[in-house]
Short mmCIF file of C-alpha atoms and ligand atoms in Angstrom, two decimals:
data_model
loop_
_atom_site.label_atom_id
_atom_site.label_comp_id
_atom_site.label_asym_id
_atom_site.label_seq_id
_atom_site.Cartn_x
_atom_site.Cartn_y
_atom_site.Cartn_z
CA MET G 1 8.97 7.28 27.67
CA PRO G 2 11.96 7.16 25.29
CA ALA G 3 13.34 10.55 24.28
CA ARG G 4 12.23 10.13 20.68
CA PHE G 5 8.57 10.41 21.70
CA THR G 6 8.95 13.69 23.48
CA GLN G 7 10.98 15.51 20.85
CA HIS G 8 8.85 18.15 19.08
CA ASN G 9 9.29 19.73 15.75
CA GLN G 10 8.82 23.45 16.14
CA ARG G 11 7.52 24.28 12.64
CA PHE G 12 4.17 24.79 14.29
CA ARG G 13 1.87 27.50 12.91
CA PRO G 14 0.30 29.35 15.82
CA SER G 15 -2.54 30.92 13.83
CA SER G 16 -3.94 27.58 12.66
CA LYS G 17 -6.42 25.29 14.29
CA GLU G 18 -4.00 22.45 13.81
CA ASP G 19 -3.95 21.33 17.43
CA GLN G 20 -7.72 21.28 17.68
CA VAL G 21 -8.07 19.30 14.47
CA VAL G 22 -5.46 16.79 15.63
CA ASP G 23 -7.14 16.39 19.03
CA LYS G 24 -10.51 15.85 17.40
CA ALA G 25 -9.03 13.32 14.96
CA LYS G 26 -7.53 11.44 17.91
CA GLU G 27 -10.94 11.31 19.57
CA HIS G 28 -12.54 9.93 16.41
CA PHE G 29 -9.75 7.43 16.10
CA GLU G 30 -10.30 6.09 19.63
CA ARG G 31 -13.94 5.50 18.76
CA THR G 32 -12.98 3.30 15.81
CA LEU G 33 -11.18 0.77 18.02
CA VAL G 34 -13.10 -2.37 18.92
CA ALA G 35 -12.47 -5.40 21.10
CA ILE G 36 -12.30 -9.02 20.05
CA ARG G 37 -12.52 -11.60 22.85
CA GLY G 38 -12.55 -8.74 25.31
CA GLU G 39 -9.35 -7.02 24.16
CA LEU G 40 -8.89 -4.14 21.73
CA ALA G 41 -7.88 -5.68 18.42
CA GLY G 42 -8.23 -3.06 15.67
CA SER G 43 -10.51 -0.53 14.01
CA VAL G 44 -13.77 -0.76 12.12
CA ALA G 45 -13.51 0.53 8.53
CA ALA G 46 -15.76 3.54 9.10
CA LEU G 47 -17.79 5.08 11.87
CA GLU G 48 -20.61 6.22 9.63
CA HIS G 49 -22.30 5.47 6.37
CA PRO G 50 -24.81 7.74 4.62
CA ASN G 51 -27.32 4.92 4.43
CA HIS G 52 -27.38 3.28 7.83
CA ASP G 53 -29.93 0.66 6.84
CA GLU G 54 -27.67 -1.02 4.35
CA ALA G 55 -26.18 -4.27 5.57
CA LEU G 56 -22.64 -3.44 4.55
CA ASN G 57 -19.37 -4.44 6.12
CA TYR G 58 -17.96 -1.08 7.17
CA GLY G 59 -18.37 -2.16 10.80
CA GLU G 60 -15.85 -4.96 10.30
CA ILE G 61 -12.11 -4.98 10.94
CA PHE G 62 -10.46 -4.96 7.52
CA LEU G 63 -6.90 -6.15 7.46
CA ARG G 64 -5.78 -3.62 4.84
CA ASP G 65 -7.57 -0.69 6.48
CA ASN G 66 -5.81 -1.59 9.72
CA VAL G 67 -2.32 -1.21 8.27
CA PRO G 68 -2.12 2.53 9.10
CA VAL G 69 -3.98 1.84 12.36
CA MET G 70 -1.35 -0.64 13.51
CA ILE G 71 1.52 1.63 12.44
CA TYR G 72 -0.05 4.45 14.42
CA LEU G 73 -0.58 2.28 17.48
CA LEU G 74 3.05 1.16 17.32
CA LEU G 75 4.11 4.81 17.32
CA GLN G 76 2.09 5.24 20.51
CA ASN G 77 3.73 2.13 22.06
CA ARG G 78 0.31 0.45 22.28
CA PHE G 79 1.85 -2.94 21.62
CA PRO G 80 -0.85 -5.18 23.19
CA VAL G 81 -3.48 -3.98 20.68
CA VAL G 82 -1.20 -4.73 17.76
CA LYS G 83 -0.33 -8.12 19.17
CA GLN G 84 -4.00 -8.94 19.66
CA PHE G 85 -4.73 -7.90 16.06
CA LEU G 86 -1.90 -10.05 14.72
CA SER G 87 -2.99 -13.00 16.87
CA VAL G 88 -6.64 -12.85 15.86
CA CYS G 89 -5.65 -12.68 12.17
CA LEU G 90 -3.38 -15.66 12.70
CA ASP G 91 -6.21 -17.64 14.31
CA LEU G 92 -8.32 -16.83 11.28
CA GLN G 93 -5.75 -17.94 8.71
CA SER G 94 -7.70 -20.27 6.46
CA THR G 95 -7.41 -24.03 6.94
CA THR G 96 -9.76 -25.06 4.12
CA VAL G 97 -8.13 -27.15 1.42
CA GLN G 98 -8.42 -24.66 -1.42
CA THR G 99 -7.47 -21.50 0.50
CA ARG G 100 -5.11 -22.90 3.13
CA GLY G 101 -2.83 -20.15 4.43
CA VAL G 102 -4.94 -17.19 3.27
CA PHE G 103 -5.62 -14.41 5.79
CA PRO G 104 -9.11 -12.90 5.89
CA THR G 105 -10.04 -9.63 4.17
CA SER G 106 -12.06 -8.63 7.22
CA PHE G 107 -13.57 -10.04 10.39
CA VAL G 108 -16.08 -9.19 13.08
CA GLU G 109 -17.22 -10.63 16.39
CA GLU G 110 -20.95 -11.26 16.60
CA GLU G 111 -22.47 -12.67 19.74
CA GLY G 112 -19.15 -14.02 20.88
CA GLU G 113 -18.45 -15.68 17.56
CA LEU G 114 -15.71 -14.63 15.14
CA ILE G 115 -16.88 -14.31 11.55
CA ALA G 116 -14.29 -13.84 8.85
CA ASP G 117 -14.61 -12.96 5.19
CA TYR G 118 -12.18 -14.58 2.76
CA GLY G 119 -14.18 -13.31 -0.19
CA GLN G 120 -17.19 -15.57 0.19
CA ARG G 121 -19.31 -12.75 1.69
CA SER G 122 -17.97 -9.68 -0.12
CA ILE G 123 -19.65 -7.81 -2.98
CA GLY G 124 -18.68 -9.68 -6.14
CA ARG G 125 -17.22 -12.53 -4.03
CA ILE G 126 -13.71 -11.32 -4.72
CA THR G 127 -10.50 -12.56 -3.18
CA SER G 128 -8.05 -10.24 -1.40
CA VAL G 129 -4.43 -11.13 -1.77
CA ASP G 130 -2.99 -7.97 -0.24
CA ALA G 131 -4.37 -8.79 3.23
CA SER G 132 -2.33 -11.99 3.39
CA LEU G 133 0.82 -10.23 2.20
CA TRP G 134 0.45 -7.38 4.70
CA TRP G 135 0.34 -9.74 7.67
CA PRO G 136 4.05 -10.72 7.78
CA ILE G 137 5.03 -7.12 7.00
CA LEU G 138 3.04 -5.83 9.98
CA CYS G 139 4.30 -8.67 12.12
CA TRP G 140 7.93 -7.84 11.34
CA ILE G 141 7.43 -4.12 11.96
CA TYR G 142 5.75 -4.99 15.27
CA VAL G 143 8.61 -7.26 16.34
CA LYS G 144 11.20 -4.63 15.38
CA ARG G 145 9.44 -1.82 17.17
CA SER G 146 8.33 -3.64 20.31
CA GLY G 147 11.32 -5.95 20.64
CA ASP G 148 8.89 -8.87 21.12
CA LYS G 149 11.17 -11.48 19.55
CA ALA G 150 9.40 -14.22 21.49
CA PHE G 151 6.23 -13.59 19.49
CA GLY G 152 8.13 -13.41 16.18
CA SER G 153 9.92 -16.68 16.73
CA SER G 154 6.98 -18.52 18.35
CA GLN G 155 5.76 -21.75 16.80
CA ARG G 156 2.40 -20.30 15.84
CA VAL G 157 3.85 -17.32 13.99
CA GLN G 158 6.43 -19.50 12.26
CA ARG G 159 3.75 -21.98 11.26
CA GLY G 160 1.60 -19.15 9.89
CA LEU G 161 4.52 -17.92 7.80
CA GLN G 162 5.14 -21.39 6.36
CA LEU G 163 1.47 -21.73 5.43
CA LEU G 164 1.60 -18.38 3.68
CA LEU G 165 4.85 -19.19 1.91
CA ASP G 166 3.27 -22.42 0.67
CA LEU G 167 0.94 -20.20 -1.36
CA VAL G 168 3.80 -18.29 -2.94
CA LEU G 169 6.95 -20.38 -3.29
CA ASN G 170 5.49 -22.87 -5.67
CA PRO G 171 5.98 -23.96 -9.21
CA SER G 172 3.43 -22.32 -11.51
CA PHE G 173 2.33 -22.48 -15.10
CA GLU G 174 4.13 -19.23 -15.89
CA GLY G 175 7.42 -20.00 -14.16
CA THR G 176 7.92 -16.34 -13.25
CA PRO G 177 8.49 -14.91 -9.75
CA VAL G 178 5.28 -12.83 -9.84
CA LEU G 179 2.07 -13.87 -8.14
CA PHE G 180 -0.87 -14.12 -10.56
CA VAL G 181 -4.15 -12.90 -9.12
CA PRO G 182 -7.72 -12.33 -10.30
CA ASP G 183 -9.29 -8.88 -10.79
CA CYS G 184 -10.13 -6.96 -7.56
CA ALA G 185 -7.51 -8.69 -5.38
CA PHE G 186 -6.26 -5.66 -3.42
CA MET G 187 -7.34 -2.18 -2.33
CA ILE G 188 -9.03 -1.83 -5.71
CA ASP G 189 -11.65 -4.46 -4.98
CA ARG G 190 -14.05 -3.88 -7.88
CA PRO G 191 -13.43 -4.76 -11.54
CA MET G 192 -10.83 -2.36 -12.93
CA ASP G 193 -8.87 -4.65 -15.27
CA VAL G 194 -6.26 -5.19 -12.59
CA TRP G 195 -5.93 -8.96 -12.87
CA GLY G 196 -2.64 -10.72 -13.61
CA ALA G 197 0.34 -9.19 -11.89
CA PRO G 198 -0.83 -5.81 -10.54
CA LEU G 199 1.92 -3.62 -9.16
CA GLU G 200 0.55 -3.28 -5.63
CA VAL G 201 0.33 -7.04 -5.11
CA GLU G 202 3.82 -7.64 -6.50
CA VAL G 203 5.41 -4.93 -4.38
CA LEU G 204 3.66 -6.31 -1.31
CA LEU G 205 4.92 -9.75 -2.22
CA PHE G 206 8.47 -8.37 -2.29
CA ALA G 207 8.03 -6.77 1.14
CA ALA G 208 6.26 -9.85 2.52
CA LEU G 209 9.14 -12.10 1.44
CA ARG G 210 11.61 -9.70 2.99
CA SER G 211 9.66 -9.72 6.25
CA CYS G 212 9.23 -13.51 6.25
CA ILE G 213 12.98 -13.88 5.82
CA GLU G 214 13.66 -11.65 8.84
CA LEU G 215 11.12 -13.50 10.97
CA MET G 216 12.47 -16.91 9.92
CA GLU G 217 16.00 -15.73 10.74
CA LEU G 218 14.82 -14.97 14.28
CA HIS G 219 13.66 -18.53 14.62
CA ARG G 220 16.77 -19.99 13.04
CA ARG G 221 18.92 -18.37 15.70
CA GLN G 222 17.13 -20.56 18.23
CA GLU G 223 16.50 -23.70 16.31
CA ASN G 224 18.35 -25.08 13.33
CA SER G 225 16.49 -27.07 10.77
CA ALA G 226 17.35 -28.11 7.25
CA LEU G 227 13.83 -27.30 6.14
CA LEU G 228 14.05 -23.77 7.46
CA ASP G 229 17.42 -23.28 5.76
CA GLN G 230 15.95 -24.43 2.50
CA ARG G 231 12.94 -22.12 2.88
CA LEU G 232 15.26 -19.21 3.62
CA ARG G 233 17.39 -19.89 0.56
CA LEU G 234 14.36 -20.19 -1.68
CA SER G 235 12.72 -17.04 -0.28
CA ARG G 236 15.89 -15.02 -0.81
CA GLN G 237 16.26 -16.22 -4.38
CA TRP G 238 12.58 -15.56 -5.08
CA MET G 239 12.74 -12.06 -3.64
CA HIS G 240 15.83 -11.28 -5.69
CA ASP G 241 14.29 -12.61 -8.91
CA LEU G 242 11.03 -10.78 -8.27
CA ARG G 243 12.84 -7.47 -7.79
CA GLN G 244 14.86 -7.93 -10.98
CA TYR G 245 11.73 -8.85 -12.86
CA LEU G 246 9.77 -5.83 -11.65
CA LEU G 247 12.60 -3.39 -12.28
CA LYS G 248 13.04 -4.77 -15.76
CA HIS G 249 9.42 -4.92 -16.86
CA TYR G 250 7.59 -2.28 -14.80
CA TRP G 251 10.03 0.61 -14.39
CA VAL G 252 9.74 3.24 -17.15
CA THR G 253 11.39 6.57 -17.86
CA SER G 254 11.54 8.72 -20.97
CA LYS G 255 14.80 6.99 -21.86
CA THR G 256 13.52 3.44 -21.45
CA MET G 257 10.38 4.31 -23.43
CA GLN G 258 12.45 5.40 -26.37
CA VAL G 259 14.17 2.05 -26.42
CA LEU G 260 10.89 0.16 -25.93
CA ARG G 261 9.20 1.96 -28.82
CA ARG G 262 11.86 0.80 -31.24
CA ARG G 263 12.04 -2.82 -30.19
CA PRO G 264 11.39 -5.59 -32.69
CA THR G 265 8.18 -7.57 -32.26
CA GLU G 266 7.18 -11.19 -32.93
CA GLN G 267 10.43 -12.58 -31.58
CA TYR G 268 10.66 -16.30 -31.20
CA GLY G 269 13.27 -18.38 -29.37
CA ASP G 270 15.26 -18.07 -26.20
CA ASN G 271 18.21 -16.01 -27.36
CA GLN G 272 18.69 -12.26 -27.18
CA TYR G 273 15.06 -11.28 -27.12
CA GLN G 274 14.32 -7.64 -26.36
CA ASN G 275 10.56 -7.84 -26.35
CA GLU G 276 9.57 -10.86 -24.26
CA PHE G 277 5.93 -9.85 -23.94
CA ASN G 278 5.55 -8.95 -27.61
CA VAL G 279 4.37 -5.42 -26.89
CA GLN G 280 3.43 -3.43 -29.99
CA PRO G 281 4.53 0.22 -29.95
CA GLN G 282 0.92 1.24 -30.70
CA VAL G 283 -0.17 0.35 -27.18
CA ILE G 284 1.95 3.13 -25.69
CA PRO G 285 -0.52 5.86 -24.70
CA ASP G 286 -0.12 9.49 -25.89
CA TRP G 287 -0.28 10.97 -22.42
CA LEU G 288 2.86 9.12 -21.38
CA GLN G 289 5.25 11.58 -23.04
CA ASP G 290 4.27 14.59 -20.99
CA TRP G 291 3.61 12.45 -17.91
CA LEU G 292 7.21 11.20 -17.81
CA ASP G 293 8.77 14.54 -18.66
CA ASN G 294 12.55 14.45 -18.94
CA ARG G 295 13.64 13.02 -15.66
CA GLY G 296 10.58 11.34 -14.22
CA GLY G 297 10.07 7.62 -13.73
CA TYR G 298 7.48 5.25 -12.27
CA MET G 299 6.38 1.65 -12.19
CA ILE G 300 3.56 0.80 -14.55
CA GLY G 301 0.47 -0.90 -13.18
CA ASN G 302 0.76 -4.35 -14.70
CA MET G 303 2.56 -6.40 -17.32
CA ARG G 304 0.69 -8.95 -19.39
CA THR G 305 1.49 -10.44 -22.74
CA GLY G 306 1.02 -7.72 -25.36
CA ARG G 307 -0.83 -5.53 -22.88
CA PRO G 308 1.11 -3.50 -20.35
CA ASP G 309 -1.08 -1.34 -18.10
CA PHE G 310 0.51 2.10 -18.16
CA ARG G 311 -1.83 3.59 -15.57
CA PHE G 312 -0.15 5.14 -12.55
CA TYR G 313 -1.13 3.57 -9.22
CA SER G 314 -0.22 5.71 -6.25
CA LEU G 315 -0.11 3.03 -3.61
CA GLY G 316 2.00 0.52 -5.55
CA ASN G 317 4.51 3.23 -6.46
CA SER G 318 4.70 4.69 -2.95
CA LEU G 319 5.27 1.22 -1.50
CA ALA G 320 7.92 0.39 -4.09
CA SER G 321 9.82 3.42 -2.84
CA LEU G 322 9.10 2.92 0.85
CA PHE G 323 10.11 -0.75 0.86
CA GLY G 324 13.29 -0.13 -1.11
CA LEU G 325 12.29 -2.06 -4.22
CA LEU G 326 13.29 1.01 -6.22
CA THR G 327 16.89 2.21 -6.02
CA ALA G 328 17.52 5.64 -4.48
CA PRO G 329 17.90 7.40 -7.89
CA GLN G 330 14.70 5.71 -9.09
CA GLN G 331 12.91 6.92 -5.97
CA ARG G 332 13.95 10.46 -6.82
CA ALA G 333 12.76 10.02 -10.41
CA LEU G 334 9.40 8.96 -8.97
CA PHE G 335 9.30 12.05 -6.75
CA ARG G 336 10.03 14.24 -9.81
CA LEU G 337 7.20 12.58 -11.66
CA VAL G 338 4.75 13.21 -8.83
CA GLN G 339 5.91 16.82 -8.64
CA HIS G 340 5.52 17.25 -12.40
CA ASN G 341 2.01 15.74 -12.35
CA ARG G 342 0.95 17.35 -9.16
CA ASP G 343 -2.21 18.85 -10.66
CA ASP G 344 -3.42 15.37 -11.50
CA LEU G 345 -2.13 13.37 -8.58
CA MET G 346 -2.63 15.77 -5.70
CA ALA G 347 -4.99 18.50 -6.96
CA GLU G 348 -7.45 19.58 -4.23
CA MET G 349 -7.41 16.33 -2.30
CA PRO G 350 -4.20 14.30 -2.21
CA MET G 351 -3.92 11.65 -3.49
CA ARG G 352 -5.48 10.20 -6.66
CA ILE G 353 -5.60 6.42 -6.54
CA CYS G 354 -5.05 5.68 -10.22
CA HIS G 355 -4.42 7.81 -13.31
CA PRO G 356 -5.80 8.28 -15.92
CA PRO G 357 -9.39 7.10 -15.43
CA MET G 358 -11.07 4.85 -17.98
CA ASP G 359 -14.11 6.20 -19.80
CA ASN G 360 -16.70 5.30 -22.46
CA ILE G 361 -16.31 1.87 -24.03
CA GLU G 362 -13.24 1.11 -22.00
CA TRP G 363 -15.14 1.84 -18.79
CA GLN G 364 -18.04 -0.34 -20.00
CA ASN G 365 -15.84 -3.26 -20.93
CA LYS G 366 -13.29 -3.21 -18.18
CA THR G 367 -15.44 -2.31 -15.17
CA GLY G 368 -18.59 -4.07 -16.33
CA SER G 369 -20.31 -0.64 -16.45
CA ASP G 370 -19.73 -0.18 -12.72
CA PRO G 371 -21.48 3.06 -11.67
CA LYS G 372 -19.38 3.30 -8.52
CA ASN G 373 -16.26 3.34 -10.67
CA TRP G 374 -17.56 6.01 -13.02
CA PRO G 375 -14.72 8.09 -14.56
CA TRP G 376 -13.03 10.29 -11.94
CA SER G 377 -14.78 8.44 -9.15
CA TYR G 378 -13.84 5.91 -6.47
CA HIS G 379 -11.13 3.56 -7.78
CA ASN G 380 -11.34 4.96 -11.31
CA GLY G 381 -9.40 8.19 -10.81
CA GLY G 382 -10.95 9.18 -7.46
CA HIS G 383 -8.96 10.84 -4.70
CA TRP G 384 -8.29 8.96 -1.46
CA PRO G 385 -6.87 10.97 1.44
CA SER G 386 -5.79 7.69 3.07
CA LEU G 387 -3.06 7.33 0.42
CA LEU G 388 -1.10 10.48 1.16
CA TRP G 389 0.82 9.23 4.18
CA PHE G 390 2.30 6.31 2.19
CA PHE G 391 3.79 8.72 -0.32
CA GLY G 392 4.76 11.24 2.36
CA ALA G 393 6.50 8.54 4.39
CA SER G 394 8.42 7.37 1.32
CA VAL G 395 9.75 10.91 0.77
CA LEU G 396 10.67 11.37 4.44
CA LEU G 397 12.32 7.95 4.62
CA HIS G 398 14.32 8.66 1.46
CA GLU G 399 15.56 11.88 2.98
CA ARG G 400 16.70 10.13 6.12
CA LEU G 401 18.53 7.39 4.25
CA ASN G 402 20.07 9.74 1.65
CA PRO G 403 20.57 13.04 3.50
CA ASN G 404 22.80 14.64 0.88
CA ALA G 405 21.07 13.58 -2.31
CA ASP G 406 19.48 16.19 -4.59
CA VAL G 407 18.85 18.75 -1.89
CA LEU G 408 16.86 21.02 -4.20
CA LEU G 409 14.44 18.28 -5.25
CA MET G 410 14.02 17.12 -1.67
CA SER G 411 13.23 20.60 -0.44
CA GLN G 412 10.58 20.89 -3.17
CA MET G 413 9.19 17.54 -2.07
CA ASN G 414 9.04 18.67 1.53
CA THR G 415 7.07 21.72 0.46
CA LEU G 416 4.76 19.52 -1.58
CA ILE G 417 4.08 17.17 1.33
CA GLU G 418 3.57 20.07 3.69
CA GLU G 419 1.03 21.68 1.34
CA CYS G 420 -0.80 18.40 0.85
CA TYR G 421 -0.96 17.98 4.60
CA TRP G 422 -2.47 21.45 4.83
CA SER G 423 -5.18 20.56 2.31
CA HIS G 424 -6.10 17.65 4.55
CA LEU G 425 -6.01 19.78 7.64
CA ASN G 426 -8.34 22.33 6.08
CA GLN G 427 -10.67 20.02 4.16
CA LEU G 428 -11.06 16.77 6.06
CA PRO G 429 -12.77 17.99 9.23
CA ARG G 430 -15.25 19.95 7.10
CA GLN G 431 -15.91 16.96 4.90
CA GLN G 432 -16.34 14.62 7.85
CA TRP G 433 -13.21 12.60 7.13
CA ALA G 434 -14.71 11.18 3.95
CA GLU G 435 -13.47 7.97 2.39
CA TYR G 436 -12.86 9.35 -1.11
CA PHE G 437 -13.42 12.38 -3.34
CA ASP G 438 -14.62 12.63 -6.95
CA GLY G 439 -13.91 14.69 -10.06
CA PRO G 440 -10.81 15.79 -11.95
CA THR G 441 -9.64 17.98 -9.08
CA GLY G 442 -10.95 15.79 -6.26
CA THR G 443 -12.94 18.66 -4.78
CA TRP G 444 -16.26 16.90 -4.29
CA VAL G 445 -16.93 14.32 -1.64
CA GLY G 446 -17.34 10.92 -3.27
CA GLN G 447 -20.89 10.22 -4.27
CA GLN G 448 -21.15 7.05 -2.20
CA SER G 449 -18.40 7.93 0.20
CA ARG G 450 -18.61 6.85 3.79
CA THR G 451 -17.81 9.47 6.40
CA TYR G 452 -15.53 9.17 9.41
CA GLN G 453 -13.54 6.58 7.49
CA THR G 454 -10.85 5.17 9.75
CA TRP G 455 -7.92 5.16 7.35
CA THR G 456 -8.68 8.77 6.37
CA ILE G 457 -8.52 9.78 10.03
CA VAL G 458 -5.48 7.72 10.95
CA GLY G 459 -3.66 8.54 7.69
CA PHE G 460 -3.92 12.20 8.66
CA LEU G 461 -2.64 11.43 12.16
CA LEU G 462 0.31 9.56 10.70
CA MET G 463 1.20 12.46 8.41
CA HIS G 464 0.95 14.76 11.43
CA HIS G 465 3.18 12.47 13.46
CA PHE G 466 5.87 12.24 10.79
CA LEU G 467 5.81 15.96 10.01
CA ARG G 468 5.39 17.42 13.47
CA VAL G 469 6.02 14.96 16.25
CA ASN G 470 8.97 12.84 15.23
CA PRO G 471 10.17 12.57 11.61
CA ASP G 472 12.75 9.95 12.59
CA ASP G 473 9.95 7.53 13.41
CA VAL G 474 9.59 6.96 9.69
CA LEU G 475 12.64 4.71 10.01
CA MET G 476 10.33 2.17 11.59
CA LEU G 477 9.00 1.45 8.10
CA HIS G 478 12.45 0.70 6.72
CA LEU G 479 12.37 -3.04 6.18
CA ASP G 480 16.05 -3.53 5.54
CA PRO G 481 17.75 -6.01 7.79
CA GLY G 482 19.85 -4.43 10.48
CA SER G 483 18.05 -1.13 10.14
CA ASP G 484 16.75 -1.20 13.66
CA SER G 485 18.87 -1.45 16.77
CA LEU G 486 16.27 -3.48 18.64
CA ILE G 487 17.06 -6.67 16.79
C1 GLC A 1 -13.77 -0.51 -0.10
C2 GLC A 1 -12.36 -0.31 -0.61
C3 GLC A 1 -11.41 -1.26 0.09
C4 GLC A 1 -11.53 -1.10 1.61
C5 GLC A 1 -12.97 -1.26 2.05
C6 GLC A 1 -13.16 -0.95 3.52
O1 GLC A 1 -14.24 -1.77 -0.46
O2 GLC A 1 -12.30 -0.48 -1.99
O3 GLC A 1 -10.09 -1.03 -0.35
O4 GLC A 1 -10.71 -2.02 2.25
O5 GLC A 1 -13.81 -0.38 1.32
O6 GLC A 1 -12.82 0.37 3.79
#
């Protein structure tokens, strides 16, 4: 075993039941793993559901829920499981005319037959774009970590990437580098007014392009083709334009808001416009002033003509930091913002998915009166323990890449992460590793929450790994080219 797996962090607290909880979580985790075609291929979404009679899909392998699962397996050097997962997903990449290239949201093996859901079986028949974008990211992380370049440069992987890129690198009616998607196209898979260019999807697109580029480069080293060169050029340009676009239109701080509030409106023509989306100052919500404080910053949830979505989405922001879409000073501004709004974002159960929740008429109109997304519940301001490790990893990665930057802030962030981890350690076993928590402080188990939810369990194990076992392993998530010695 390489030395990095045996190195232990000694900040261990002897009086706690930490070891027992971790061992138990590992046992639960093993039970979530299922085989496809006779080989372990990933985890079911949850081990239990309060109403066992319901024909729901929690027993399926969801691509997005398996992101932390695959990262965890890679940390354990369980490469064959990850490879099997990636291969099965690849076999299930859609070949139908209208969805060619799309990866499934979830799949299951029933009586020897693989059944995949591309949205045609899900509640509301929604489409999931994030699953497709996660695939190349996971594939690249797998190749980096395992050194399995042969898989990365194989014809089938390269073909899969081209099919996926066909869905992205295309002319569109808008002519912008963002991917336009319908409502419910990512982790938030019920109506929440997140159609258009939601942050999470756009950040994943950035990371997916980056990963596709790395994987195509692997292939190019073996085989030169004009087509591949052209694809590489286009992908690089697209990724660059997308990043510029997102930093320009989604990143806000107290300073940028003051400029935005005083911009002219109703500007016509292609010269020197300052307000491309014709945003009226009246749409800027009151809560934003205190939320941003002096030195905080974050990426807003969406940008649409006249209607920016100022809600804070934890996953999109954590990923923007983790995948290096945000610059290092912007990442620190994000950390300050989370620290400042800790009572909202972390509260009793880190971390809230989206803030603030919608209520009354807005809830009626935008969610279609969805009782599951009642204010402070589920996607509408609920707390999801599975989200903490993404934010925690972004802080730990930042620290590793910028060891001397703002030492005071980073020590506060370490304390914050440590305390959040302790809330999980104390609460989650008691609450049966619930899927989500409700209410303004996130104290109550979600009304319709499943228990023994895989990404809750494995998210906790990841946080434990990065805090206690080997903090340097967080570098595995650094997507930058040349960041890993294996390649
Ligand atoms: C819910 C969540 C979705 C998740 C699925 C399986 O539908 O909204 O993000 O993938 O459950 O856990």
